[in-house]
PDB file of C-alpha atoms in Angstrom:
ATOM      1  CA  MET G   1      -0.060  -0.072  -0.041  1.00 49.00           C
ATOM      2  CA  ALA G   2       2.894   2.318   0.908  1.00 68.00           C
ATOM      3  CA  VAL G   3       4.528   1.621  -2.519  1.00 73.00           C
ATOM      4  CA  THR G   4       1.319   2.824  -4.228  1.00 80.00           C
ATOM      5  CA  GLY G   5       1.291   5.936  -1.913  1.00 88.00           C
ATOM      6  CA  TRP G   6       4.573   7.199  -2.987  1.00 91.00           C
ATOM      7  CA  LEU G   7       3.935   6.384  -6.517  1.00 91.00           C
ATOM      8  CA  GLU G   8       0.830   8.373  -6.459  1.00 93.00           C
ATOM      9  CA  SER G   9       2.671  11.185  -4.919  1.00 93.00           C
ATOM     10  CA  LEU G  10       4.924  11.143  -7.905  1.00 94.00           C
ATOM     11  CA  ARG G  11       2.246  11.052 -10.440  1.00 92.00           C
ATOM     12  CA  THR G  12       0.232  14.055  -8.942  1.00 93.00           C
ATOM     13  CA  ALA G  13       3.311  16.370  -8.358  1.00 95.00           C
ATOM     14  CA  GLU G  14       3.971  19.202 -10.799  1.00 96.00           C
ATOM     15  CA  LYS G  15       6.537  18.075 -13.151  1.00 96.00           C
ATOM     16  CA  THR G  16       8.606  19.807 -15.801  1.00 95.00           C
ATOM     17  CA  ALA G  17      11.200  18.097 -17.934  1.00 96.00           C
ATOM     18  CA  LEU G  18      14.382  19.314 -19.881  1.00 95.00           C
ATOM     19  CA  LEU G  19      16.605  17.458 -22.345  1.00 95.00           C
ATOM     20  CA  GLN G  20      20.046  18.922 -21.938  1.00 93.00           C
ATOM     21  CA  ASP G  21      23.668  17.341 -22.530  1.00 92.00           C
ATOM     22  CA  GLY G  22      22.343  13.730 -23.016  1.00 93.00           C
ATOM     23  CA  ARG G  23      20.384  13.977 -19.748  1.00 95.00           C
ATOM     24  CA  ARG G  24      16.521  14.035 -19.117  1.00 95.00           C
ATOM     25  CA  LYS G  25      16.183  16.496 -16.275  1.00 97.00           C
ATOM     26  CA  VAL G  26      12.959  16.195 -14.271  1.00 97.00           C
ATOM     27  CA  HIS G  27      11.844  18.692 -11.591  1.00 97.00           C
ATOM     28  CA  TYR G  28       8.967  17.849  -9.208  1.00 97.00           C
ATOM     29  CA  LEU G  29       7.002  20.453  -7.167  1.00 96.00           C
ATOM     30  CA  PHE G  30       5.068  18.727  -4.282  1.00 95.00           C
ATOM     31  CA  PRO G  31       1.888  20.171  -2.690  1.00 93.00           C
ATOM     32  CA  ASP G  32       3.810  20.734   0.653  1.00 90.00           C
ATOM     33  CA  GLY G  33       6.485  23.001  -1.396  1.00 91.00           C
ATOM     34  CA  LYS G  34       9.199  20.324  -1.378  1.00 94.00           C
ATOM     35  CA  GLU G  35      11.077  20.200  -4.585  1.00 96.00           C
ATOM     36  CA  MET G  36      12.946  16.984  -6.069  1.00 97.00           C
ATOM     37  CA  ALA G  37      15.068  17.071  -9.070  1.00 97.00           C
ATOM     38  CA  GLU G  38      16.281  13.949 -11.032  1.00 97.00           C
ATOM     39  CA  GLU G  39      18.578  13.528 -13.877  1.00 97.00           C
ATOM     40  CA  TYR G  40      18.355  10.288 -15.879  1.00 96.00           C
ATOM     41  CA  ASP G  41      20.756   9.215 -18.841  1.00 95.00           C
ATOM     42  CA  GLU G  42      18.867   9.893 -21.970  1.00 92.00           C
ATOM     43  CA  LYS G  43      19.763   6.645 -23.608  1.00 91.00           C
ATOM     44  CA  THR G  44      19.907   4.231 -20.806  1.00 91.00           C
ATOM     45  CA  GLY G  45      17.332   5.564 -18.421  1.00 91.00           C
ATOM     46  CA  LYS G  46      19.852   5.232 -15.413  1.00 93.00           C
ATOM     47  CA  LEU G  47      19.263   7.683 -12.616  1.00 95.00           C
ATOM     48  CA  LEU G  48      22.351   9.953 -12.198  1.00 96.00           C
ATOM     49  CA  VAL G  49      21.237  12.443  -9.897  1.00 97.00           C
ATOM     50  CA  ARG G  50      18.370  13.167  -7.271  1.00 97.00           C
ATOM     51  CA  LYS G  51      18.390  15.924  -5.010  1.00 97.00           C
ATOM     52  CA  TRP G  52      15.735  17.826  -2.573  1.00 97.00           C
ATOM     53  CA  ARG G  53      15.064  21.209  -1.636  1.00 95.00           C
ATOM     54  CA  VAL G  54      12.755  22.521   1.057  1.00 91.00           C
ATOM     55  CA  LYS G  55      11.601  25.977   2.339  1.00 83.00           C
ATOM     56  CA  SER G  56      12.461  27.211   5.744  1.00 79.00           C
ATOM     57  CA  ALA G  57       9.807  28.322   8.280  1.00 77.00           C
ATOM     58  CA  LEU G  58      10.039  31.857   6.853  1.00 78.00           C
ATOM     59  CA  GLY G  59       9.681  30.636   3.146  1.00 76.00           C
ATOM     60  CA  ALA G  60      13.159  30.958   2.040  1.00 81.00           C
ATOM     61  CA  LEU G  61      14.543  28.383  -0.348  1.00 80.00           C
ATOM     62  CA  GLY G  62      17.176  26.006   1.229  1.00 84.00           C
ATOM     63  CA  GLN G  63      20.267  24.501  -0.465  1.00 90.00           C
ATOM     64  CA  TRP G  64      19.895  21.420  -2.533  1.00 94.00           C
ATOM     65  CA  GLN G  65      20.580  18.249  -0.648  1.00 94.00           C
ATOM     66  CA  ILE G  66      22.108  15.474  -2.774  1.00 96.00           C
ATOM     67  CA  GLU G  67      20.527  11.966  -2.257  1.00 97.00           C
ATOM     68  CA  VAL G  68      22.057  10.226  -5.491  1.00 97.00           C
ATOM     69  CA  GLY G  69      25.090  11.456  -7.484  1.00 95.00           C
ATOM     70  CA  GLU G  70      28.450  13.035  -7.137  1.00 90.00           C
ATOM     71  CA  PRO G  71      28.749  15.349  -3.950  1.00 82.00           C
ATOM     72  CA  ALA G  72      29.752  18.979  -4.481  1.00 72.00           C
ATOM     73  CA  LEU G  73      33.170  19.892  -3.080  1.00 63.00           C
ATOM     74  CA  PRO G  74      32.492  22.290  -0.122  1.00 58.00           C
ATOM     75  CA  GLY G  75      33.578  25.923  -1.336  1.00 54.00           C
ATOM     76  CA  ALA G  76      35.088  24.395  -4.440  1.00 48.00           C
ATOM     77  CA  GLY G  77      34.564  27.750  -6.126  1.00 46.00           C
ATOM     78  CA  SER G  78      36.035  29.811  -3.581  1.00 44.00           C
ATOM     79  CA  LEU G  79      38.852  28.006  -2.038  1.00 45.00           C
ATOM     80  CA  GLY G  80      42.366  27.625  -3.009  1.00 46.00           C
ATOM     81  CA  SER G  81      43.535  24.399  -4.853  1.00 43.00           C
ATOM     82  CA  GLU G  82      45.731  23.407  -1.919  1.00 42.00           C
ATOM     83  CA  PHE G  83      42.825  23.311   0.533  1.00 41.00           C
ATOM     84  CA  ILE G  84      40.666  21.229  -1.813  1.00 43.00           C
ATOM     85  CA  LYS G  85      43.641  18.748  -2.317  1.00 48.00           C
ATOM     86  CA  GLU G  86      44.014  18.286   1.161  1.00 44.00           C
ATOM     87  CA  ASP G  87      40.193  17.820   1.753  1.00 53.00           C
ATOM     88  CA  ASN G  88      40.341  15.094  -0.950  1.00 64.00           C
ATOM     89  CA  ALA G  89      42.511  12.764   1.015  1.00 80.00           C
ATOM     90  CA  ASN G  90      39.411  12.319   3.521  1.00 90.00           C
ATOM     91  CA  PRO G  91      36.958   9.477   2.861  1.00 93.00           C
ATOM     92  CA  ILE G  92      34.161  10.843   0.287  1.00 94.00           C
ATOM     93  CA  PHE G  93      30.920   9.329   0.404  1.00 96.00           C
ATOM     94  CA  MET G  94      28.389   9.187  -2.503  1.00 97.00           C
ATOM     95  CA  ARG G  95      25.409   7.158  -3.862  1.00 97.00           C
ATOM     96  CA  LYS G  96      25.628   5.805  -7.428  1.00 96.00           C
ATOM     97  CA  ASP G  97      22.785   3.538  -8.269  1.00 96.00           C
ATOM     98  CA  THR G  98      22.684   0.832 -10.959  1.00 95.00           C
ATOM     99  CA  LYS G  99      19.710  -0.533 -12.693  1.00 94.00           C
ATOM    100  CA  MET G 100      19.084  -3.377 -10.126  1.00 96.00           C
ATOM    101  CA  SER G 101      20.699  -2.094  -6.932  1.00 97.00           C
ATOM    102  CA  PHE G 102      21.084   0.971  -4.841  1.00 98.00           C
ATOM    103  CA  GLN G 103      24.839   1.460  -4.485  1.00 98.00           C
ATOM    104  CA  TRP G 104      27.235   3.558  -2.365  1.00 98.00           C
ATOM    105  CA  ARG G 105      30.844   4.332  -2.876  1.00 97.00           C
ATOM    106  CA  ILE G 106      33.416   5.547  -0.123  1.00 97.00           C
ATOM    107  CA  ARG G 107      36.556   6.823  -1.751  1.00 95.00           C
ATOM    108  CA  ASN G 108      40.050   7.148  -0.076  1.00 95.00           C
ATOM    109  CA  LEU G 109      39.678   3.937   2.142  1.00 94.00           C
ATOM    110  CA  PRO G 110      42.984   2.237   1.280  1.00 91.00           C
ATOM    111  CA  TYR G 111      42.710  -0.931   3.528  1.00 88.00           C
ATOM    112  CA  PRO G 112      41.529  -4.384   2.176  1.00 91.00           C
ATOM    113  CA  LYS G 113      38.086  -5.748   2.087  1.00 93.00           C
ATOM    114  CA  ASP G 114      38.558  -7.994   5.403  1.00 93.00           C
ATOM    115  CA  VAL G 115      39.058  -4.825   7.377  1.00 94.00           C
ATOM    116  CA  TYR G 116      35.573  -3.604   6.784  1.00 96.00           C
ATOM    117  CA  SER G 117      32.236  -4.613   8.432  1.00 96.00           C
ATOM    118  CA  VAL G 118      29.034  -3.779   6.769  1.00 97.00           C
ATOM    119  CA  CYS G 119      25.779  -4.605   8.136  1.00 97.00           C
ATOM    120  CA  VAL G 120      22.048  -3.727   8.409  1.00 97.00           C
ATOM    121  CA  ASP G 121      20.891  -2.201  11.678  1.00 97.00           C
ATOM    122  CA  GLN G 122      17.079  -3.092  11.902  1.00 95.00           C
ATOM    123  CA  LYS G 123      16.210  -1.135  14.809  1.00 95.00           C
ATOM    124  CA  GLU G 124      17.544   2.188  13.283  1.00 95.00           C
ATOM    125  CA  ARG G 125      16.628   1.188   9.696  1.00 97.00           C
ATOM    126  CA  CYS G 126      20.072   1.696   8.311  1.00 97.00           C
ATOM    127  CA  ILE G 127      23.338   0.387   7.005  1.00 98.00           C
ATOM    128  CA  VAL G 128      26.316   0.422   9.223  1.00 98.00           C
ATOM    129  CA  VAL G 129      29.925   0.570   7.884  1.00 97.00           C
ATOM    130  CA  ARG G 130      32.948   0.326  10.375  1.00 95.00           C
ATOM    131  CA  THR G 131      36.462  -0.697  10.381  1.00 92.00           C
ATOM    132  CA  THR G 132      37.568  -3.599  12.499  1.00 86.00           C
ATOM    133  CA  ASN G 133      40.793  -4.148  14.735  1.00 66.00           C
ATOM    134  CA  LYS G 134      42.328  -5.961  11.666  1.00 61.00           C
ATOM    135  CA  LYS G 135      43.072  -2.431  10.399  1.00 45.00           C
ATOM    136  CA  SER G 136      45.898  -2.048  12.868  1.00 45.00           C
ATOM    137  CA  THR G 137      47.961  -4.941  11.303  1.00 46.00           C
ATOM    138  CA  VAL G 138      47.565  -3.842   7.678  1.00 47.00           C
ATOM    139  CA  ARG G 139      50.168  -1.675   6.137  1.00 50.00           C
ATOM    140  CA  PRO G 140      49.041   0.842   3.435  1.00 47.00           C
ATOM    141  CA  SER G 141      49.737  -0.183  -0.081  1.00 47.00           C
ATOM    142  CA  LEU G 142      52.448   1.060  -2.115  1.00 44.00           C
ATOM    143  CA  VAL G 143      51.694   3.124  -5.128  1.00 44.00           C
ATOM    144  CA  GLN G 144      54.414   3.193  -7.958  1.00 48.00           C
ATOM    145  CA  VAL G 145      55.267   6.700  -9.007  1.00 45.00           C
ATOM    146  CA  PRO G 146      57.417   7.138 -12.170  1.00 50.00           C
ATOM    147  CA  VAL G 147      60.058   9.748 -11.840  1.00 45.00           C
ATOM    148  CA  ARG G 148      62.296   9.259 -14.899  1.00 48.00           C
ATOM    149  CA  LYS G 149      62.171   6.748 -17.806  1.00 48.00           C
ATOM    150  CA  SER G 150      64.420   4.305 -16.123  1.00 42.00           C
ATOM    151  CA  SER G 151      63.385   4.589 -12.363  1.00 44.00           C
ATOM    152  CA  VAL G 152      60.303   4.012 -10.060  1.00 43.00           C
ATOM    153  CA  VAL G 153      60.050   5.253  -6.583  1.00 43.00           C
ATOM    154  CA  PRO G 154      57.478   3.771  -4.281  1.00 43.00           C
ATOM    155  CA  ARG G 155      55.249   6.138  -2.462  1.00 42.00           C
ATOM    156  CA  ARG G 156      53.039   5.244   0.395  1.00 46.00           C
ATOM    157  CA  MET G 157      49.366   6.225   0.793  1.00 45.00           C
ATOM    158  CA  ASN G 158      48.565   9.770   2.448  1.00 48.00           C
ATOM    159  CA  PRO G 159      49.703   9.334   6.063  1.00 42.00           C
ATOM    160  CA  LYS G 160      46.531  10.961   7.400  1.00 48.00           C
ATOM    161  CA  ALA G 161      44.571   8.037   6.221  1.00 48.00           C
ATOM    162  CA  ARG G 162      46.774   5.474   8.079  1.00 53.00           C
ATOM    163  CA  GLY G 163      45.588   4.317  11.671  1.00 57.00           C
ATOM    164  CA  ARG G 164      42.415   6.031  11.177  1.00 70.00           C
ATOM    165  CA  ARG G 165      39.138   4.218  12.010  1.00 86.00           C
ATOM    166  CA  TYR G 166      36.131   4.747   9.874  1.00 92.00           C
ATOM    167  CA  TYR G 167      32.364   4.723  10.890  1.00 95.00           C
ATOM    168  CA  LYS G 168      29.304   5.633   9.071  1.00 96.00           C
ATOM    169  CA  LYS G 169      25.689   4.761   9.194  1.00 97.00           C
ATOM    170  CA  PHE G 170      23.155   5.818   6.350  1.00 97.00           C
ATOM    171  CA  SER G 171      19.623   5.080   5.536  1.00 97.00           C
ATOM    172  CA  ILE G 172      18.133   3.952   2.159  1.00 97.00           C
ATOM    173  CA  PRO G 173      15.239   6.855   1.617  1.00 96.00           C
ATOM    174  CA  ASP G 174      13.675   4.783  -0.945  1.00 96.00           C
ATOM    175  CA  LEU G 175      12.828   2.006   1.159  1.00 96.00           C
ATOM    176  CA  ASP G 176      11.568   4.531   3.910  1.00 95.00           C
ATOM    177  CA  ARG G 177       9.278   6.176   1.353  1.00 94.00           C
ATOM    178  CA  TYR G 178       8.006   2.676   0.163  1.00 94.00           C
ATOM    179  CA  GLN G 179       8.008   1.654   3.756  1.00 94.00           C
ATOM    180  CA  LEU G 180       9.735  -1.486   2.886  1.00 95.00           C
ATOM    181  CA  PRO G 181      11.893  -3.747   5.280  1.00 96.00           C
ATOM    182  CA  LEU G 182      15.646  -3.927   5.180  1.00 97.00           C
ATOM    183  CA  ASP G 183      16.858  -7.434   4.276  1.00 96.00           C
ATOM    184  CA  GLU G 184      20.480  -8.388   5.334  1.00 96.00           C
ATOM    185  CA  SER G 185      20.624 -10.906   2.355  1.00 97.00           C
ATOM    186  CA  SER G 186      20.152  -8.098  -0.076  1.00 98.00           C
ATOM    187  CA  LEU G 187      23.517  -6.476   1.207  1.00 98.00           C
ATOM    188  CA  SER G 188      27.015  -6.933  -0.328  1.00 97.00           C
ATOM    189  CA  PHE G 189      30.103  -4.961  -0.610  1.00 97.00           C
ATOM    190  CA  ALA G 190      33.446  -4.981  -2.389  1.00 97.00           C
ATOM    191  CA  HIS G 191      36.782  -3.024  -2.505  1.00 96.00           C
ATOM    192  CA  ALA G 192      38.828  -1.856  -5.317  1.00 95.00           C
ATOM    193  CA  ASN G 193      41.091   1.051  -5.915  1.00 94.00           C
ATOM    194  CA  CYS G 194      40.973   2.529  -2.421  1.00 94.00           C
ATOM    195  CA  THR G 195      37.059   2.700  -2.760  1.00 96.00           C
ATOM    196  CA  LEU G 196      34.539   0.579  -0.770  1.00 97.00           C
ATOM    197  CA  ILE G 197      31.593  -0.282  -2.930  1.00 98.00           C
ATOM    198  CA  ILE G 198      28.351  -1.136  -1.076  1.00 98.00           C
ATOM    199  CA  SER G 199      25.367  -2.518  -2.967  1.00 98.00           C
ATOM    200  CA  TYR G 200      21.756  -3.258  -1.871  1.00 98.00           C
ATOM    201  CA  GLN G 201      19.625  -5.250  -4.286  1.00 98.00           C
ATOM    202  CA  LYS G 202      16.425  -3.294  -5.118  1.00 98.00           C
ATOM    203  CA  PRO G 203      13.316  -5.133  -4.079  1.00 97.00           C
ATOM    204  CA  LYS G 204      10.904  -6.232  -6.717  1.00 96.00           C
ATOM    205  CA  GLU G 205       8.317  -3.549  -5.371  1.00 95.00           C
ATOM    206  CA  VAL G 206      10.935  -0.899  -6.131  1.00 96.00           C
ATOM    207  CA  LEU G 207      11.793  -2.128  -9.457  1.00 96.00           C
ATOM    208  CA  ALA G 208       8.136  -2.287 -10.499  1.00 95.00           C
ATOM    209  CA  ALA G 209       7.581   1.163  -9.091  1.00 94.00           C
ATOM    210  CA  GLU G 210      10.610   2.654 -11.030  1.00 95.00           C
ATOM    211  CA  SER G 211       9.155   0.978 -14.136  1.00 94.00           C
ATOM    212  CA  GLU G 212       5.789   2.648 -13.720  1.00 94.00           C
ATOM    213  CA  LEU G 213       7.453   6.057 -13.021  1.00 94.00           C
ATOM    214  CA  GLN G 214       9.343   5.958 -16.282  1.00 93.00           C
ATOM    215  CA  LYS G 215       6.065   5.342 -18.166  1.00 93.00           C
ATOM    216  CA  GLU G 216       4.772   8.279 -16.216  1.00 92.00           C
ATOM    217  CA  LEU G 217       7.648  10.540 -17.086  1.00 93.00           C
ATOM    218  CA  LYS G 218       7.170   9.608 -20.706  1.00 92.00           C
ATOM    219  CA  LYS G 219       3.963  11.581 -20.472  1.00 92.00           C
ATOM    220  CA  VAL G 220       5.459  14.740 -19.292  1.00 92.00           C
ATOM    221  CA  LYS G 221       6.304  17.332 -22.081  1.00 91.00           C
ATOM    222  CA  THR G 222      10.046  17.730 -22.433  1.00 89.00           C
ATOM    223  CA  ALA G 223      11.733  20.896 -23.494  1.00 91.00           C
ATOM    224  CA  HIS G 224      15.248  20.839 -25.146  1.00 85.00           C
ATOM    225  CA  SER G 225      18.055  23.054 -23.777  1.00 75.00           C
ATOM    226  CA  SER G 226      17.547  25.566 -26.586  1.00 65.00           C
ATOM    227  CA  ASP G 227      13.956  26.103 -25.589  1.00 51.00           C
ATOM    228  CA  GLY G 228      14.648  27.392 -22.091  1.00 49.00           C
ATOM    229  CA  ASP G 229      15.862  26.003 -18.936  1.00 51.00           C
ATOM    230  CA  CYS G 230      14.402  23.699 -16.222  1.00 51.00           C
ATOM    231  CA  LYS G 231      13.246  25.311 -12.957  1.00 49.00           C
ATOM    232  CA  THR G 232      16.068  23.458 -11.002  1.00 45.00           C
ATOM    233  CA  GLN G 233      18.873  24.786 -13.126  1.00 41.00           C
TER     234      GLN G 233
END
């Protein structure tokens, strides 16, 4: 019933659409004043961005909060490059879904897969990621940095990442909106290139609702970038 309720909210929301740079951008305005903006790959239909904006108690528009997609660098437009490079040494959390799974990536975590614990907290309805004590016995990997044509010097990972514990918990807003339970068996994770990749297989109810939404979005009149711009831009 809850699945139908959220899908109906999406159907009844005011929607505008724009085709720009190979992306289909859709803006939703809900009766309570909340706004949601989504961007889909024009060819594959894959969700690339989802963000939310709400008004304050005084009616002022707040900042866009990203749910899916690349996070914006804090102050990237106003801070010097040295500060931004230092900030990039810290773990970077983002969500980038696939067609069949919700997926999150945490960059700048250099330790191997067996150092991390990823599980479902049923009481708080969230996923918990933490490092285990094994991390203290793991040496950071060496990165080969070419210096001249005939020599290679090994360089260790950033020392700030060494010996640091990591803990994070996050919810799956889609399951909350559809009021669906979290299933530990749907959760998996992998590690490659200093990135922890966490996947949660989408329930069949979500897949069916997403399919219905795409049918609904095809009914929305779509402008092209030359015709004007979408409200969210």
